[in-house]
Coordinates of C-alpha atoms and ligand atoms in Angstrom, one line a residue:
M142 CA 123.8 99.7 79.5
M143 CA 125.6 99.3 76.2
Q144 CA 127.5 102.4 75.2
P145 CA 128.1 103.5 71.6
Q146 CA 131.9 102.8 71.9
D147 CA 131.4 99.3 73.3
K148 CA 132.7 96.5 71.2
I149 CA 129.7 94.4 70.2
Y150 CA 130.2 90.9 68.7
V151 CA 127.2 89.8 66.6
A152 CA 127.9 86.1 66.0
G153 CA 126.1 84.9 62.8
H154 CA 125.7 88.4 61.3
N155 CA 125.1 87.1 57.8
G156 CA 122.0 85.1 58.9
M157 CA 118.5 86.4 59.0
V158 CA 118.5 87.1 62.8
G159 CA 122.2 88.3 63.0
S160 CA 121.8 90.7 60.1
A161 CA 118.6 92.2 61.6
I162 CA 120.4 92.7 64.9
V163 CA 123.3 94.5 63.0
R164 CA 120.8 96.8 61.2
K165 CA 119.1 97.7 64.5
L166 CA 122.4 98.3 66.3
R167 CA 123.7 100.6 63.5
Q168 CA 120.3 102.4 63.5
L169 CA 120.8 103.2 67.2
G170 CA 124.4 104.4 66.7
F171 CA 126.4 101.3 67.8
N172 CA 129.1 101.2 65.2
N173 CA 131.9 99.4 67.0
L174 CA 130.7 96.0 65.7
L175 CA 132.8 92.9 65.6
L176 CA 131.7 90.7 62.7
R177 CA 133.2 87.5 61.3
T178 CA 131.7 85.3 58.5
S179 CA 131.6 81.5 59.1
K180 CA 134.5 81.2 56.6
E181 CA 136.6 83.7 58.6
L182 CA 135.8 82.1 61.9
D183 CA 134.3 78.6 62.2
L184 CA 132.5 78.8 65.6
R185 CA 132.5 75.1 65.9
N186 CA 136.3 75.2 66.3
Q187 CA 137.3 75.6 69.9
A188 CA 140.9 76.7 69.2
L189 CA 139.8 79.4 66.7
V190 CA 137.1 80.8 69.0
K191 CA 139.5 80.8 72.0
E192 CA 142.1 82.8 70.0
F193 CA 139.4 85.2 68.6
F194 CA 137.9 86.1 72.0
A195 CA 141.4 86.4 73.6
S196 CA 142.5 88.9 71.0
E197 CA 139.3 90.8 70.3
K198 CA 137.9 91.0 73.9
P199 CA 134.3 92.0 73.0
D200 CA 132.2 93.8 75.6
Y201 CA 128.8 92.4 74.5
V202 CA 127.9 89.2 72.5
F203 CA 124.7 88.5 70.5
G204 CA 124.6 84.8 69.9
A205 CA 122.7 84.6 66.6
A206 CA 125.0 82.0 65.0
A207 CA 123.3 78.6 64.6
K208 CA 122.6 75.7 62.2
V209 CA 118.9 76.4 61.4
G210 CA 116.4 75.1 58.9
G211 CA 112.8 74.0 58.3
I212 CA 111.0 70.9 59.4
L213 CA 112.6 68.6 56.7
A214 CA 116.2 69.9 57.2
N215 CA 115.8 69.4 61.0
D216 CA 114.7 65.9 60.5
Q217 CA 117.3 64.9 57.8
Y218 CA 120.4 66.5 59.3
R219 CA 119.8 65.4 62.9
A220 CA 123.5 64.9 63.6
E221 CA 124.6 68.3 62.3
F222 CA 121.7 70.1 64.1
L223 CA 122.9 68.7 67.4
Y224 CA 126.7 68.8 66.8
D225 CA 127.0 72.2 65.1
N226 CA 124.7 74.0 67.6
L227 CA 126.2 72.4 70.7
M228 CA 129.7 73.3 69.5
I229 CA 128.9 76.9 68.4
Q230 CA 127.0 77.8 71.6
S231 CA 129.4 76.1 74.0
N232 CA 132.4 77.9 72.4
L233 CA 130.6 81.3 72.5
I234 CA 129.4 81.0 76.0
H235 CA 132.6 79.5 77.5
H236 CA 134.9 82.0 75.9
S237 CA 132.6 84.9 76.7
H238 CA 133.0 83.8 80.3
L239 CA 136.8 83.4 80.1
N240 CA 137.2 86.9 78.5
G241 CA 134.9 88.9 80.8
V242 CA 132.1 89.6 78.4
K243 CA 129.8 92.0 80.2
K244 CA 126.6 90.5 78.8
L245 CA 125.7 87.8 76.3
L246 CA 122.3 87.1 74.7
F247 CA 121.7 83.5 73.6
L248 CA 118.9 82.9 71.1
G249 CA 116.7 79.8 71.0
S250 CA 113.4 78.9 69.5
S251 CA 109.9 78.0 70.5
C252 CA 110.6 74.4 69.4
I253 CA 112.4 73.9 72.8
Y254 CA 108.9 73.3 74.4
P255 CA 107.2 69.9 74.7
K256 CA 105.2 68.8 71.6
I257 CA 102.0 68.8 73.6
A258 CA 102.1 71.8 75.9
P259 CA 99.2 73.9 77.3
Q260 CA 98.7 77.0 75.1
P261 CA 99.8 79.7 75.1
I262 CA 103.2 78.3 76.2
K263 CA 104.7 79.9 79.3
E264 CA 108.4 79.9 80.0
E265 CA 108.0 77.5 82.9
Y266 CA 106.7 74.7 80.6
L267 CA 110.2 74.0 79.5
L268 CA 111.2 70.3 80.2
T269 CA 107.7 69.3 81.3
G270 CA 107.1 66.8 78.4
L271 CA 108.5 65.0 75.4
L272 CA 109.8 67.1 72.4
E273 CA 108.5 67.1 68.8
P274 CA 110.5 64.4 67.1
T275 CA 111.2 66.2 63.9
N276 CA 113.3 68.9 65.6
E277 CA 114.4 67.2 68.8
P278 CA 118.1 67.5 68.0
Y279 CA 117.9 71.3 67.5
A280 CA 115.7 71.6 70.6
I281 CA 118.1 69.6 72.8
A282 CA 121.0 71.8 71.7
K283 CA 119.0 75.0 72.4
I284 CA 117.9 73.7 75.8
A285 CA 121.5 73.0 76.6
G286 CA 122.4 76.6 75.6
I287 CA 119.8 78.1 78.0
K288 CA 121.0 75.8 80.8
M289 CA 124.6 76.7 80.1
C290 CA 123.8 80.5 80.4
D291 CA 122.1 79.8 83.7
A292 CA 125.0 77.6 84.9
Y293 CA 127.6 80.2 84.1
R294 CA 125.4 82.9 85.8
S295 CA 125.1 80.9 89.0
Q296 CA 128.6 79.5 89.2
Y297 CA 130.6 82.5 87.8
G298 CA 128.1 85.4 88.0
C299 CA 128.1 85.9 84.2
N300 CA 125.3 88.1 82.9
F301 CA 124.2 85.7 80.2
I302 CA 120.5 85.8 79.2
S303 CA 118.4 83.9 76.7
A304 CA 115.4 84.7 74.4
M305 CA 113.0 82.3 72.7
P306 CA 111.4 83.7 69.6
C307 CA 108.4 82.2 67.8
N308 CA 108.7 81.3 64.0
L309 CA 110.5 84.1 62.2
Y310 CA 110.7 85.5 58.7
G311 CA 112.3 88.5 57.0
P312 CA 115.2 89.7 54.8
N313 CA 118.1 87.3 54.3
D314 CA 115.9 84.2 54.8
N315 CA 116.7 80.9 53.2
Y316 CA 114.6 80.2 50.1
D317 CA 115.9 76.7 49.3
L318 CA 112.8 74.6 49.2
N319 CA 114.4 71.6 50.8
T320 CA 115.8 73.3 53.8
S321 CA 113.7 76.5 54.3
H322 CA 111.0 77.3 56.7
V323 CA 107.4 77.6 55.6
I324 CA 107.2 81.3 54.8
P325 CA 110.1 81.6 52.4
A326 CA 109.1 78.2 50.9
L327 CA 105.5 79.4 50.2
L328 CA 106.6 82.9 49.0
R329 CA 108.8 81.1 46.5
K330 CA 106.3 78.4 45.5
F331 CA 103.4 80.9 45.0
H332 CA 105.6 83.4 43.1
E333 CA 107.0 80.8 40.8
A334 CA 103.5 79.4 40.1
K335 CA 102.2 82.8 39.3
V336 CA 105.1 83.6 37.0
N337 CA 105.0 80.2 35.3
G338 CA 101.2 80.1 35.1
S339 CA 101.0 76.9 37.0
P340 CA 97.4 75.9 38.1
T341 CA 98.3 74.7 41.6
V342 CA 100.7 75.1 44.5
T343 CA 101.5 72.3 46.9
V344 CA 101.7 73.0 50.6
W345 CA 103.2 70.4 52.9
G346 CA 101.2 68.5 55.6
S347 CA 97.5 68.9 56.4
G348 CA 97.4 72.7 56.6
K349 CA 96.0 72.4 60.1
P350 CA 99.1 73.1 62.3
L351 CA 98.9 76.5 64.0
R352 CA 102.0 78.7 64.0
E353 CA 103.0 82.2 65.3
F354 CA 105.1 84.3 62.9
M355 CA 107.2 87.4 63.7
H356 CA 109.2 89.7 61.4
V357 CA 112.8 89.4 62.3
D358 CA 113.1 93.2 62.8
D359 CA 110.7 92.9 65.7
L360 CA 112.9 90.2 67.2
A361 CA 116.0 92.4 66.7
D362 CA 114.2 95.2 68.6
A363 CA 113.3 92.7 71.4
C364 CA 117.0 91.5 71.6
L365 CA 118.2 95.1 72.2
F366 CA 115.4 95.7 74.6
L367 CA 116.4 92.5 76.6
M368 CA 120.1 93.4 76.4
E369 CA 119.3 96.7 78.2
R370 CA 116.6 95.5 80.6
F371 CA 116.7 91.8 81.4
D372 CA 119.3 90.4 83.9
E373 CA 117.9 87.2 85.2
P374 CA 118.3 83.5 84.9
G375 CA 115.9 81.6 82.7
F376 CA 114.7 83.1 79.4
V377 CA 112.0 85.2 77.9
N378 CA 109.5 84.3 75.1
V379 CA 109.3 86.7 72.2
G380 CA 106.3 86.6 69.9
T381 CA 103.3 88.4 68.4
G382 CA 100.6 86.6 70.4
E383 CA 98.8 85.8 67.2
E384 CA 98.6 82.5 65.5
L385 CA 97.1 81.2 62.2
S386 CA 96.9 77.8 60.5
I387 CA 99.2 76.8 57.7
A388 CA 96.2 76.7 55.4
K389 CA 95.3 80.3 56.3
L390 CA 99.0 81.3 55.9
A391 CA 99.0 79.8 52.4
G392 CA 95.8 81.8 51.5
L393 CA 97.5 85.0 52.7
I394 CA 100.7 84.3 50.8
S395 CA 98.6 83.5 47.7
R396 CA 97.0 87.0 47.9
V397 CA 100.3 88.7 48.7
T398 CA 102.0 87.2 45.6
G399 CA 98.9 87.5 43.4
F400 CA 98.6 83.8 42.6
T401 CA 95.0 82.9 41.6
G402 CA 95.2 79.1 41.2
A403 CA 94.4 76.3 43.6
I404 CA 96.1 75.2 46.8
E405 CA 96.8 71.5 47.4
F406 CA 98.1 69.7 50.5
D407 CA 100.7 67.0 50.5
S408 CA 99.9 64.7 53.5
S409 CA 103.1 62.7 52.9
K410 CA 105.1 65.6 54.4
P411 CA 105.2 66.0 58.2
D412 CA 103.0 68.5 60.1
G413 CA 105.3 68.8 63.1
T414 CA 103.9 70.3 66.3
P415 CA 100.2 70.8 66.1
R416 CA 100.3 74.2 67.8
K417 CA 102.9 76.4 69.4
I418 CA 101.8 79.9 70.4
L419 CA 104.0 81.6 73.0
D420 CA 102.8 83.3 76.1
T421 CA 104.5 86.7 75.8
G422 CA 103.1 88.1 79.0
R423 CA 106.6 88.4 80.6
I424 CA 108.1 90.6 77.9
I425 CA 104.9 92.6 77.5
Q426 CA 104.9 93.3 81.2
M427 CA 108.5 94.6 80.8
G428 CA 107.1 97.1 78.3
W429 CA 107.9 95.6 74.9
R430 CA 105.6 94.7 72.0
T431 CA 105.7 93.8 68.3
Q432 CA 105.1 96.4 65.6
I433 CA 105.0 94.6 62.3
S434 CA 101.7 92.8 61.3
L435 CA 102.1 89.6 59.4
E436 CA 100.4 91.0 56.3
R437 CA 102.6 94.1 56.2
G438 CA 105.7 92.1 56.9
L439 CA 104.9 89.5 54.2
K440 CA 104.2 92.3 51.7
T441 CA 107.6 94.1 52.3
V442 CA 109.6 90.8 52.3
Y443 CA 107.9 89.6 49.1
G444 CA 108.3 93.0 47.5
T445 CA 112.1 93.0 48.1
W446 CA 112.7 89.4 47.4
S447 CA 110.6 89.1 44.2
V448 CA 112.5 92.1 42.7
A449 CA 115.9 90.5 43.6
T450 CA 115.1 87.0 42.3
T451 CA 115.0 85.6 38.8
I452 CA 113.4 82.3 38.0
Ligands
GDP249 P1 108.3 74.2 62.2 O1 107.6 75.3 62.8 O2 109.5 73.8 63.0 O3 107.4 73.0 61.9 O4 108.9 74.8 60.9 P2 108.5 75.0 59.3 O5 108.5 76.4 59.1 O6 109.5 74.2 58.5 O7 107.1 74.3 59.1 C1 105.9 74.9 59.7 C2 104.7 74.1 59.1 O8 104.5 74.5 57.8 C3 104.8 72.6 59.2 O9 103.5 72.1 59.5 C4 105.1 72.3 57.7 O10 104.6 71.0 57.3 C5 104.3 73.4 57.0 N1 104.6 73.6 55.6 C6 103.8 73.6 54.5 N2 104.4 73.8 53.4 C7 105.8 73.9 53.7 C8 106.9 74.1 52.9 O11 106.9 74.2 51.7 N3 108.1 74.1 53.6 C9 108.2 74.0 54.9 N4 109.4 74.1 55.5 N5 107.1 73.8 55.7 C10 105.9 73.8 55.1

């Protein structure tokens, strides 16, 4: 069990997931947090990470640092998605082992599963088929991370665990239209169309892919839950158990933002995996469930972001 005085390193604390974990930890009274921006500590650099762990000696590590992005970014920056993620996670996991970290949580993503998998996707479907090509480099890195946690557990007895969330959204998301995921992209596109009085908004792909979206505060809650209760090899899916099509999502975001024009689909852009809903039976059986509905989550995220943004 983590104690309030324990030194907890949240890697990637400025990102959407890391910042949500920090909010949750502080809310629960964990204030001995170890935080470094990527400028202060480049986690791809083995020598710097070695020095950092040796001098700081964290008790617990949340591995929320990663090179992330939406479908186009994953496809365009294939080299960086593989290199950056492999380096970051290898350094974190290896130096956590060398410095006696009591427990480490590694975070992956539902894109680790085969492109065509039975739905909902159970943890044991990992490595049973070919990956979705658009995000294969990212998925390969994340699969290596899971296997690394398991290898350090079996060879050295390290208590390193992994969690695989569905698609996420929330505060501190990336709103750059070229590199973002679908929710921030559509919030921005619909908001700008409303403010500028544009008649249409263009949504990528066919609108048919099905996705499962979770507010990052729910993920942070699950991360703390797993840190306290899960001590096994392998990993745990974290999701809402609800899916909707990208066309339905666009309709919902259109309502949330108050846009009244038409929605168009750009079929020159990729759809990616047709469907990826996680089987969350394992974490539900452990006693955890989500709390934030998609509609409520989108409303709060849009409310905060639209006030902070200027077009
Ligand atoms: P994915 O789950 O890894 O495919 O990640 P994304 O969030 O980038 O994309 C999810 C789905 O939304 C894909 O089918 C995209 O083609 C679709 N989509 C529709 N409009 C957009 C957009 O403006 N940006 C992004 N990133 N995806 C979009």
